[in-house]
Short mmCIF file of C-alpha atoms in Angstrom, two decimals:
data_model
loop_
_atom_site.label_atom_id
_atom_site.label_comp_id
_atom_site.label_asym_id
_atom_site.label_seq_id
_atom_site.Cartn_x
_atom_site.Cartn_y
_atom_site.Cartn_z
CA UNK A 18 0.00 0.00 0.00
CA UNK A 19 1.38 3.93 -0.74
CA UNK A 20 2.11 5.80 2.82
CA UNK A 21 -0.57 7.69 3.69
CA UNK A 22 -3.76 5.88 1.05
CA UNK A 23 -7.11 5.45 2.46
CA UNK A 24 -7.34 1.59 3.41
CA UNK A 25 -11.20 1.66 3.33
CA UNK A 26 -12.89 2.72 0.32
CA UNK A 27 -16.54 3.19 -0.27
CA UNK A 28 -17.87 4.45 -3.27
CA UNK A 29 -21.62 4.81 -4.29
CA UNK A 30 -22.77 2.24 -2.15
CA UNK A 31 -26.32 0.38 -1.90
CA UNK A 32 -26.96 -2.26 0.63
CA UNK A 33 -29.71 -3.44 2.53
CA UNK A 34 -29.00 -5.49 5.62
CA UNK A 35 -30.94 -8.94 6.65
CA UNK A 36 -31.14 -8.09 10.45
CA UNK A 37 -35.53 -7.72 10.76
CA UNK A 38 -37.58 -10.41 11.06
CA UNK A 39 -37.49 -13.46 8.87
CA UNK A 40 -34.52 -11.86 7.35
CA UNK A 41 -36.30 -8.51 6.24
CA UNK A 42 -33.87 -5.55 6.51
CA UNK A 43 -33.90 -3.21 8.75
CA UNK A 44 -31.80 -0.76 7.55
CA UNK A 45 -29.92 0.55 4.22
CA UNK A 46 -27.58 2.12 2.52
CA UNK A 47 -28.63 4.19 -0.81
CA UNK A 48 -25.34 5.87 -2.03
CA UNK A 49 -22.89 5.57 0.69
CA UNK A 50 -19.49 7.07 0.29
CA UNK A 51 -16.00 7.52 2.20
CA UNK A 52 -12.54 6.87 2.21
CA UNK A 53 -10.91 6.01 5.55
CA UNK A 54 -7.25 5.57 6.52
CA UNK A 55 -5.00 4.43 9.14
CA UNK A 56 -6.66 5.74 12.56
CA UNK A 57 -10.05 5.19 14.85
CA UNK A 58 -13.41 6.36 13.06
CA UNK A 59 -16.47 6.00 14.36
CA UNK A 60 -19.68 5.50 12.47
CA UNK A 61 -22.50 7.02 13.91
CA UNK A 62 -26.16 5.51 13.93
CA UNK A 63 -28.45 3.72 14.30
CA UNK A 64 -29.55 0.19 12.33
CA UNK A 65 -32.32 1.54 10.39
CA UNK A 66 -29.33 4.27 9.06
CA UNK A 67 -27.75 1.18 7.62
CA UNK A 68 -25.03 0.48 10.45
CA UNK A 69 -25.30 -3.63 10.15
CA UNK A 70 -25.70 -3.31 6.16
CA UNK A 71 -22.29 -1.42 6.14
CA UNK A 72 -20.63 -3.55 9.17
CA UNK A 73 -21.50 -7.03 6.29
CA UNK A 74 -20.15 -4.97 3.64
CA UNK A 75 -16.86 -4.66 5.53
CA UNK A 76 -16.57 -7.89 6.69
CA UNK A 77 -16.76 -9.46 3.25
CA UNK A 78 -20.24 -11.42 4.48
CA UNK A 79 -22.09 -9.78 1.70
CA UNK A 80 -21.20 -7.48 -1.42
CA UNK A 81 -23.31 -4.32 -2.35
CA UNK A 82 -26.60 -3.81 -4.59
CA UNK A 83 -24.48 -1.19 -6.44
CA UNK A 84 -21.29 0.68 -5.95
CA UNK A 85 -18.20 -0.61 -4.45
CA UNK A 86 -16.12 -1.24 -1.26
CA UNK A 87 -12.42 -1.95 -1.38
CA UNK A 88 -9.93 -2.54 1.58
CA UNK A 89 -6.47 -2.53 0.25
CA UNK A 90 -7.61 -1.93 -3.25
CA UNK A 91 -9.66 -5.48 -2.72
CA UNK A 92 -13.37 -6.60 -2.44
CA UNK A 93 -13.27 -8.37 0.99
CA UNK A 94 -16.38 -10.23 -0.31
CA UNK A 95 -14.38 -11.84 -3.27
CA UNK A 96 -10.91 -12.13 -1.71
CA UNK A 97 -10.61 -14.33 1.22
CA UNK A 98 -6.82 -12.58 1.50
CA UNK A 99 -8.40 -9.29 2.48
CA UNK A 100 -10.61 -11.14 4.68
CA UNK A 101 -7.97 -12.83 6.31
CA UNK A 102 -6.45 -9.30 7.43
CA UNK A 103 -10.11 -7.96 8.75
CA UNK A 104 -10.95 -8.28 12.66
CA UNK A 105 -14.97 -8.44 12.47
CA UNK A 106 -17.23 -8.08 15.91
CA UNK A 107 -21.10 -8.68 14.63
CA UNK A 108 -23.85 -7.43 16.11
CA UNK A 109 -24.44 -10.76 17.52
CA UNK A 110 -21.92 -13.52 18.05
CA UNK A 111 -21.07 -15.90 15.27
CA UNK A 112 -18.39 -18.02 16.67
CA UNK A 113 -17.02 -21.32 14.59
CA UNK A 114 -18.42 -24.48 15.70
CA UNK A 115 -17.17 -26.14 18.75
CA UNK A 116 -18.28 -27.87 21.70
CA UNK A 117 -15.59 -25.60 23.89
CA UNK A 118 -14.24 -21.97 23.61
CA UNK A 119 -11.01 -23.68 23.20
CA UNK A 120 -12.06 -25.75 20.09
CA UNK A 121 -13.77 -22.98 18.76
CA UNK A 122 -11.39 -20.65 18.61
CA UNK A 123 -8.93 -23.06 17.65
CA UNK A 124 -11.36 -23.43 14.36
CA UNK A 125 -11.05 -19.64 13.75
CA UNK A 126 -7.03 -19.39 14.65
CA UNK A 127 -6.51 -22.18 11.91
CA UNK A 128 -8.19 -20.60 9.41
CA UNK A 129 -6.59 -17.52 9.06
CA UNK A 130 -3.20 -19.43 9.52
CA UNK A 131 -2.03 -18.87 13.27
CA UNK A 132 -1.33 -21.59 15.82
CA UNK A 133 -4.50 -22.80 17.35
CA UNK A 134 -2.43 -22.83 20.68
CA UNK A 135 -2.51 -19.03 21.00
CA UNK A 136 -6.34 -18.71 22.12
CA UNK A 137 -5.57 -17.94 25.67
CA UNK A 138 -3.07 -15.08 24.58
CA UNK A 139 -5.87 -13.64 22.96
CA UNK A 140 -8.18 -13.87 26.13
CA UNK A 141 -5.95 -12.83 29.16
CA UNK A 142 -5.47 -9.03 27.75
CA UNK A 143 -9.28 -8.22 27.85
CA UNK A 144 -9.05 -10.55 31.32
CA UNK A 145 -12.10 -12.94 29.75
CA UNK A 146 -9.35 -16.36 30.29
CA UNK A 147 -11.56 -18.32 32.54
CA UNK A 148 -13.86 -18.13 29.86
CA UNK A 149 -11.08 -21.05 27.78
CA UNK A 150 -12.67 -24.00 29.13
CA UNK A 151 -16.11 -23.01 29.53
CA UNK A 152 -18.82 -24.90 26.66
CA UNK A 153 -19.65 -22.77 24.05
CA UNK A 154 -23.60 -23.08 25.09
CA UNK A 155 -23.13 -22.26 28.48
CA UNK A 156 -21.64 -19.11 27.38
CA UNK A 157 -24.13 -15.75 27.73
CA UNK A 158 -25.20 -13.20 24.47
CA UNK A 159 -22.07 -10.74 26.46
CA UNK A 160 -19.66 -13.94 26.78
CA UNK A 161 -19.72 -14.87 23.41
CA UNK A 162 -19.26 -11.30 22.02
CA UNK A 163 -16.12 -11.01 24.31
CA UNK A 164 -14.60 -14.43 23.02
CA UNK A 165 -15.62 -12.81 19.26
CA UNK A 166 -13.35 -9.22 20.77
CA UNK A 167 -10.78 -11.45 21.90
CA UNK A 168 -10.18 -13.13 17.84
CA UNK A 169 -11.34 -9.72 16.50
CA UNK A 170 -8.28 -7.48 17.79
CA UNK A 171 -5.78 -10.76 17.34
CA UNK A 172 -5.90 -10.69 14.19
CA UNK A 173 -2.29 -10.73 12.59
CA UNK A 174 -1.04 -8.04 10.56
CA UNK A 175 -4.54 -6.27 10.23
CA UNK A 176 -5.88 -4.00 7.75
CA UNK A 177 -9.13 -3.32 9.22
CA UNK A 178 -11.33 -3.67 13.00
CA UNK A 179 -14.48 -3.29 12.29
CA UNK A 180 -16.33 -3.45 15.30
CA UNK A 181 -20.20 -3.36 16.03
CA UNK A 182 -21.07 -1.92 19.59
CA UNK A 183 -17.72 -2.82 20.91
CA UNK A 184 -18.95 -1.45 24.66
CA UNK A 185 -22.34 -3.02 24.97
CA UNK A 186 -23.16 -6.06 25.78
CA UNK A 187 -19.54 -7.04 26.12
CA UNK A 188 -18.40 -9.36 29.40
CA UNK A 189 -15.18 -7.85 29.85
CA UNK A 190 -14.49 -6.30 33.12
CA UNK A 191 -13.18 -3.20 32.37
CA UNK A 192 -13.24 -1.04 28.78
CA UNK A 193 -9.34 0.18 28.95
CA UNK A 194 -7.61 -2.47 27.64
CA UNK A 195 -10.30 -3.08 24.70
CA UNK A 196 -9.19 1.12 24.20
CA UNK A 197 -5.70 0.50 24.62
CA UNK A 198 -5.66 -2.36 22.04
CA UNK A 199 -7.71 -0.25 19.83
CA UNK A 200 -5.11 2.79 20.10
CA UNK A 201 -2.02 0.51 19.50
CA UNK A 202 -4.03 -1.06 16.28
CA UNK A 203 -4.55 2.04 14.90
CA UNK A 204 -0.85 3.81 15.81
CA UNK A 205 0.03 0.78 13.68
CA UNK A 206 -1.43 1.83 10.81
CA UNK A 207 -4.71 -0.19 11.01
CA UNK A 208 -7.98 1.08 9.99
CA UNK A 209 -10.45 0.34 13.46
CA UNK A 210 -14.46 1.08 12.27
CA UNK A 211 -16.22 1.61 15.58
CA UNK A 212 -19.71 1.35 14.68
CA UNK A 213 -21.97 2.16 17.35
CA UNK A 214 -25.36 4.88 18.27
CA UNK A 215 -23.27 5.86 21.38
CA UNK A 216 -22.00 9.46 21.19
CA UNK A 217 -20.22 9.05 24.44
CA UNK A 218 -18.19 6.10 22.88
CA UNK A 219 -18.06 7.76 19.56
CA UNK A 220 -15.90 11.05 21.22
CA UNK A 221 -14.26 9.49 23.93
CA UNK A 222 -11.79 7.18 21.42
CA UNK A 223 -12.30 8.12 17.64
CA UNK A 224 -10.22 10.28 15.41
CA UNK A 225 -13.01 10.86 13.17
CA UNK A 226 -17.04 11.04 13.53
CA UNK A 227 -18.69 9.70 10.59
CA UNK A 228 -22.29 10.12 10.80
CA UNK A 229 -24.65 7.64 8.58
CA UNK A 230 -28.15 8.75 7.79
CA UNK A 231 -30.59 7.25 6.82
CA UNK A 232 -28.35 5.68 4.47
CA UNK A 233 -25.76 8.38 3.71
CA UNK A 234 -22.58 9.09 5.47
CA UNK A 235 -24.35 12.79 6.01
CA UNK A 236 -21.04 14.39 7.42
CA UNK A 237 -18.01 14.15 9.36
CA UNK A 238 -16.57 15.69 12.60
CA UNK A 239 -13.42 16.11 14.50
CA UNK A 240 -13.42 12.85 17.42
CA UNK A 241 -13.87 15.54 19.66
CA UNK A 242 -17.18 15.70 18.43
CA UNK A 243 -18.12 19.43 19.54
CA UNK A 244 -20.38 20.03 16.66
CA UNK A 245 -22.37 16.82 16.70
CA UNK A 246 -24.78 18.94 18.18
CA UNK A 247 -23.80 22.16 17.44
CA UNK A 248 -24.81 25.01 14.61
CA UNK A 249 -23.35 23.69 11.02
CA UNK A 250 -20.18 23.43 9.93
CA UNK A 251 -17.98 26.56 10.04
CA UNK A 252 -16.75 25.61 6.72
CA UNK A 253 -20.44 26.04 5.26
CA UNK A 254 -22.06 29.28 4.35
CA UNK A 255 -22.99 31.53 6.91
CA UNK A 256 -22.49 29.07 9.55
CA UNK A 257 -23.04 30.22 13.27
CA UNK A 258 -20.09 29.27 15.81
CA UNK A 259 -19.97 25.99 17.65
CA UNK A 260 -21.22 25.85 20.46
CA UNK A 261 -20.33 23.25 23.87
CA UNK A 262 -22.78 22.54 26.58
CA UNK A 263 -21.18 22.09 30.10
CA UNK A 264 -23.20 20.73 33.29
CA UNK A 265 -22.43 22.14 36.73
CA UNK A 266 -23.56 20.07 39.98
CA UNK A 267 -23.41 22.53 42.93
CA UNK A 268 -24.69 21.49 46.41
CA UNK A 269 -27.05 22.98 48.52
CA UNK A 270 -26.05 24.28 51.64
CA UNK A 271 -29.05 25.52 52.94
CA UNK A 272 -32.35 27.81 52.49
CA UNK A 273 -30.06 30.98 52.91
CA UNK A 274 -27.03 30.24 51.39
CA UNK A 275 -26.40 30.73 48.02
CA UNK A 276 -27.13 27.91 45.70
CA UNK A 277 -28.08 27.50 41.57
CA UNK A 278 -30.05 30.80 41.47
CA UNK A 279 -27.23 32.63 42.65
CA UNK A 280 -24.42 31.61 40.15
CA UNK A 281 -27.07 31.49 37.21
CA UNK A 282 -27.59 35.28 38.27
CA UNK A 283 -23.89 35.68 38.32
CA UNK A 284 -23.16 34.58 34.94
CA UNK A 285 -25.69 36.09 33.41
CA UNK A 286 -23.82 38.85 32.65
CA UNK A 287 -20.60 37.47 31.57
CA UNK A 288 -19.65 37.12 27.82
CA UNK A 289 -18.28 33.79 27.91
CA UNK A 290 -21.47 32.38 28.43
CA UNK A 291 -24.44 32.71 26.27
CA UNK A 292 -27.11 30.90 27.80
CA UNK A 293 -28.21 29.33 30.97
CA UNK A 294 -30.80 27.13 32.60
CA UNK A 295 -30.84 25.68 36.58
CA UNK A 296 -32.91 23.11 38.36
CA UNK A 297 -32.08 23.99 41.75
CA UNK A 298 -32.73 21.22 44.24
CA UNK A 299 -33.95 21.40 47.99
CA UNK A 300 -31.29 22.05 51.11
CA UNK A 301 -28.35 19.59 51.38
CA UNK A 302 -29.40 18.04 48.24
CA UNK A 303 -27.29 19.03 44.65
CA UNK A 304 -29.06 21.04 41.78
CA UNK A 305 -27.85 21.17 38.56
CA UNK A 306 -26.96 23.42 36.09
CA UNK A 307 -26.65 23.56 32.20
CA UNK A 308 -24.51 26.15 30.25
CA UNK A 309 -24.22 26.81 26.35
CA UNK A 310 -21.16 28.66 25.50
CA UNK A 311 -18.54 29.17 22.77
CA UNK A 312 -15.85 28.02 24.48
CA UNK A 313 -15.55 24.96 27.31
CA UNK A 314 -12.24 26.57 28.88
CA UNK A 315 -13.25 30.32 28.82
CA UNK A 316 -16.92 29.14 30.42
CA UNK A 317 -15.54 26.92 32.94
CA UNK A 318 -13.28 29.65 34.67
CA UNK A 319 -15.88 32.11 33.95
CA UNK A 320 -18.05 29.16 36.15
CA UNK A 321 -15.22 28.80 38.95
CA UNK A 322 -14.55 32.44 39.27
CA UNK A 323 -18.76 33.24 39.96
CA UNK A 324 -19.19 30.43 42.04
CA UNK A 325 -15.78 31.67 43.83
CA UNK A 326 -17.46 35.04 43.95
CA UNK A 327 -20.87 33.93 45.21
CA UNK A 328 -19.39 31.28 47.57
CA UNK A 329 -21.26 28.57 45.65
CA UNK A 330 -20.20 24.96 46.16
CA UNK A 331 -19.56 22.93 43.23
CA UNK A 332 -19.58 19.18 43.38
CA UNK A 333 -18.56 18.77 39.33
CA UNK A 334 -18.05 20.63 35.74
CA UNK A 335 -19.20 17.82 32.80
CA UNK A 336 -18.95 17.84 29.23
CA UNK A 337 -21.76 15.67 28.52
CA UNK A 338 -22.26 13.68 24.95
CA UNK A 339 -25.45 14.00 22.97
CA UNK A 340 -28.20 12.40 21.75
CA UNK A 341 -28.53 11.13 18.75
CA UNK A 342 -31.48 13.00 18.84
CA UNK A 343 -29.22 15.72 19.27
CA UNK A 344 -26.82 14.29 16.17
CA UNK A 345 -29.70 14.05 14.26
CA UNK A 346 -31.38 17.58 14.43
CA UNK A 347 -27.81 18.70 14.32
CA UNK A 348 -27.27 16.66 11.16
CA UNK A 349 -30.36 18.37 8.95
CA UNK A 350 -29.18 22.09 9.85
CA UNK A 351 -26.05 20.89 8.14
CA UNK A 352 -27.23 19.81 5.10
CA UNK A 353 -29.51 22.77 5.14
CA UNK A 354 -26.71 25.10 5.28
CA UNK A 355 -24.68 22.83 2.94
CA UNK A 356 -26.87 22.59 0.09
CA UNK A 357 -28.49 26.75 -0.17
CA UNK A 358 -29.07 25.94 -3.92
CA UNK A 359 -32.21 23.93 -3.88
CA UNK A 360 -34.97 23.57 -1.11
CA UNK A 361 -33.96 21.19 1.93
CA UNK A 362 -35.24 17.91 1.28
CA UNK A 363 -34.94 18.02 -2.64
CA UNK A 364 -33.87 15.20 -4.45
CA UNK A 365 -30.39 15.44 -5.69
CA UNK A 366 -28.15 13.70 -7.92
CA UNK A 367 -27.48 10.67 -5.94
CA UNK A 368 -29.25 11.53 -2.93
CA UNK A 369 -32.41 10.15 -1.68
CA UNK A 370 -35.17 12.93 -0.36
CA UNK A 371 -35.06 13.11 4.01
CA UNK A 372 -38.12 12.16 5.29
CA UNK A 373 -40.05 15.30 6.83
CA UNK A 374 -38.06 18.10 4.90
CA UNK A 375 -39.85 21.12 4.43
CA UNK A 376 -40.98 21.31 1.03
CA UNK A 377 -40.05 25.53 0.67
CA UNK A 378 -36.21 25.77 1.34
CA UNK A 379 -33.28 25.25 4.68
CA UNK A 380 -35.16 26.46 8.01
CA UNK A 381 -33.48 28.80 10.10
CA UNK A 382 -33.18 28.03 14.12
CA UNK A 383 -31.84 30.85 15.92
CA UNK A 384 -30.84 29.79 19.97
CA UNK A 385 -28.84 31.00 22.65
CA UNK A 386 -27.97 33.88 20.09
CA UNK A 387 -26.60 32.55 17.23
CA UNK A 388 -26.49 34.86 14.38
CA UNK A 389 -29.14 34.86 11.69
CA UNK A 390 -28.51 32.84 8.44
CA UNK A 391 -27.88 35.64 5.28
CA UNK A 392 -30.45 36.08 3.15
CA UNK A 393 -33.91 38.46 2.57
CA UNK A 394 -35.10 40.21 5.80
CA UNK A 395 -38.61 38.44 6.48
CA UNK A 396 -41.54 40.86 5.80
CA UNK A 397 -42.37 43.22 8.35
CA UNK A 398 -44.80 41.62 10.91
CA UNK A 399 -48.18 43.49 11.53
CA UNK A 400 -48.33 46.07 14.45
CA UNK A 401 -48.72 45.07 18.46
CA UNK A 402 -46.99 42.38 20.15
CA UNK A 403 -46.07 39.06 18.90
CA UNK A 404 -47.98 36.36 19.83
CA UNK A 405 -45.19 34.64 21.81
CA UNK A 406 -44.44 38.05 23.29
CA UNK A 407 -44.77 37.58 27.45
CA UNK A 408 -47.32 40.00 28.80
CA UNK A 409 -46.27 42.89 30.85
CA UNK A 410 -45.77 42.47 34.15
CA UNK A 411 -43.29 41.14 36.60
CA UNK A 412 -40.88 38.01 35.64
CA UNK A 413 -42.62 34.37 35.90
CA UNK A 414 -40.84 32.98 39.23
CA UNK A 415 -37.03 31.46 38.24
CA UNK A 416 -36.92 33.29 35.28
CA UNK A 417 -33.25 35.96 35.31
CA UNK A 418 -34.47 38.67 33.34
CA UNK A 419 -32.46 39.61 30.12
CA UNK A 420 -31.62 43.48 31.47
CA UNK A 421 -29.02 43.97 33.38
CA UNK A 422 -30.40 44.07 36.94
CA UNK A 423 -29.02 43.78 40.40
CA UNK A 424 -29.54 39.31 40.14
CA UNK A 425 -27.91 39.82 36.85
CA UNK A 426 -24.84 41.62 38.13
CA UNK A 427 -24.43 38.58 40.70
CA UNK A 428 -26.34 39.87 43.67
CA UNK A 429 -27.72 37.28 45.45
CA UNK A 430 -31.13 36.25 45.80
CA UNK A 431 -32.94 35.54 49.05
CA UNK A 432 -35.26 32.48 49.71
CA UNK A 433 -38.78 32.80 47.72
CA UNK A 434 -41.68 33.08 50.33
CA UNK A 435 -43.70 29.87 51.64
CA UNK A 436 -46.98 29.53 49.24
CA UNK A 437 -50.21 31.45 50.89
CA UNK A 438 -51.33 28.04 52.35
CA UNK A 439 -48.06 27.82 54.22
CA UNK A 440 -46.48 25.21 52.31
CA UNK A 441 -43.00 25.25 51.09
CA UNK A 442 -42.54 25.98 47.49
CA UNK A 443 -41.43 23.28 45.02
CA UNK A 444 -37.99 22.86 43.49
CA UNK A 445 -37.83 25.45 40.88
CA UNK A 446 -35.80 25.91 37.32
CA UNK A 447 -35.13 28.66 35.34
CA UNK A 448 -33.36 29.78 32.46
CA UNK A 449 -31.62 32.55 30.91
CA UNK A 450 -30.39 32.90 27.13
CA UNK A 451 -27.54 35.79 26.86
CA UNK A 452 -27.67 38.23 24.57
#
């Protein structure tokens, strides 16, 4: 192979996987296409996006409807050589026949040419040995798929790891050395496919975020993934900045002290943060709260200096990983911004329609104040307030208002009075967008 060529090629690619019922698909693949080299990626989706149609396709266990994938310049379906070099984890196990572990993985050793004697090797590193002399029925769903992990990253001299869920449903007893393995592959100069609907696993490991669907590898991320569920691309047209989300978990000292409502109100004022919502807690309990901003490190001293400030307690600062829910609504703002020239949900050359597009053009989202997309000014609406408008008056209860104020500024707030029956007042959350 030339230094530096993608290892995994996919090119047009149609598939349909036979994972439903009585071997009905579930999911497809309707013009697939990519190029992956040495490194981690992970594919994100789910199996009606056509995850198990590609994992087949990669393995060699089936070949595509149309289009074509190559690993090493070869079809893995036509060239057991290829297939040889491939480390495959299915979506459910598939080991050789045997009545032990140790005869069947002796099976699979021998038929990709290594001694039949190294099967314990394989299991000690991923600590899953006891599981040598067990029967092959007697092992669990999670047993089996470890024993399949174990022959998966053994293989010798790899060109590819393509592995389906490779954290779930899994019996080994800790994830790190199935990550270190998977680092050293790939520092090697392997290809490792981690195909999987987990956004936590996708970030925490992968170079590169691949996200398939319904059918199409839609786009691809940094592994940091800090735009899976942020604004589009910067690299599209008019593209708003990326935005993080951080979680704070403060505790609760008391009805007096200060507490969420107190460190919401002090950073509602500072630029680093541009929007912010609390679910405060009762006394000695922890309340939590949720912070969209440009930038993690600028937002989490902003965080530590208000709570510092206000005298706030804070039990943790979290990055957390989205939804694919998230991913998703993430994913058709990007091709909305990515495709200005015809209306969102179009056909295209070699692109199926998305189910639910607006039929009139991309849809503009504006939150936590992202800047407009460019384009015409809307029409004027018609005099008097909007419908959405909030009617004058005071601010609901937990609400910061938007004007600077004396909460905004970081002043602290004192306990809300008992309801007029006497009774304390619920847990209360709030929310604040900067502007």
């Amino acid at each position: 192979m030339i230094p530096g060529a993608p290892i995994v090629v996919i090119e047009g690619v149609r598939a349909r996987d036979g994972a439903g019922e009585a071997g009905r698909s579930r999911g497809s693949l309707v013009g697939a296409t990519a190029s992956l080299g040495a490194g981690v990626h992970a594919v994100l989706g789910a199996p009606e996006d056509g995850t198990l149609a590609l994992a087949e396709l990669l393995a060699g266990r089936a070949a595509p409807l149309a289009g074509r994938v190559l690993v090493a310049g070869r079809e893995p379906f036509r060239s057991a050589a290829a297939r040889a070099r491939i480390g495959v984890l299915a979506a459910a196990p598939e080991l050789p026949d045997g009545a032990s572990v140790a005869s069947s993985m002796s099976v699979a050793l021998r038929a990709r040419g290594a001694p039949s004697s190294g099967a314990a090797a394989l299991l000690e590193p991923l600590g899953v040995a006891p599981l040598l002399v067990r029967r092959k029925a007697s092992l669990s769903f999670a047993e089996a798929r470890a024993v399949e992990l174990s022959l998966a990253l053994g293989v010798p001299q790899p060109l590819l790891i393509c592995l389906v869920e490779p954290f779930a449903d899994v019996a080994v007893p800790s994830p790190e050395p199935v990550r270190e393995r998977l680092r050293a592959l790939a520092d090697g100069g392997a290809c490792v496919v981690l195909i999987t609907s987990s956004t936590a696993d996708a970030r925490a490991l992968a170079d590169r975020i691949h996200v398939l669907d319904r059918g199409v590898i839609a786009r691809t991320e940094p592994g940091d993934g800090d735009r899976l569920a942020g604004a589009p691309s910067a690299a599209a047209p008019g593209a708003a900045r990326t935005e993080v989300e951080l979680h704070v978990l403060l505790h609760e000292r008391g009805p007096d002290a200060p507490g969420a409502r107190a460190l919401a109100a002090a950073l509602a004022s500072v630029p680093a943060v541009r929007a912010c919502a609390w679910e405060q807690g009762p006394p000695d309990a922890s309340s939590t709260l949720r912070i969209r901003a440009a930038d993690r490190e600028a937002a989490a001293l902003a965080i530590l200096d208000a709570a510092a400030r206000e005298d706030v307690t804070l039990a943790a600062i979290a990055s957390p990983a989205p939804s694919m829910h998230d991913v998703r609504a993430a994913t058709a703002l990007h091709l909305a911004a990515v495709r200005p020239r015809r209306p969102f949900g179009a056909p295209g050359a070699g692109a199926a329609p998305l189910p639910g597009a607006p039929p009139h053009g991309p849809v503009a989202v504006a939150a936590f104040g992202a800047p407009a997309p460019p384009g015409p000014a809307p029409s004027d609406p018609p005099p008097g307030p909007a419908p959405s408008d909030p009617p004058p008056g005071p601010a609901p209860a937990g609400m910061l208002p938007v004007a600077p104020s004396n909460a905004a500024a970081g002043g602290q707030t004192g306990a809300d009075p008992p309801l007029a029956d006497g009774a304390p007042r619920p847990p209360e959350t709030g929310r604040h967008d900067a502007r």
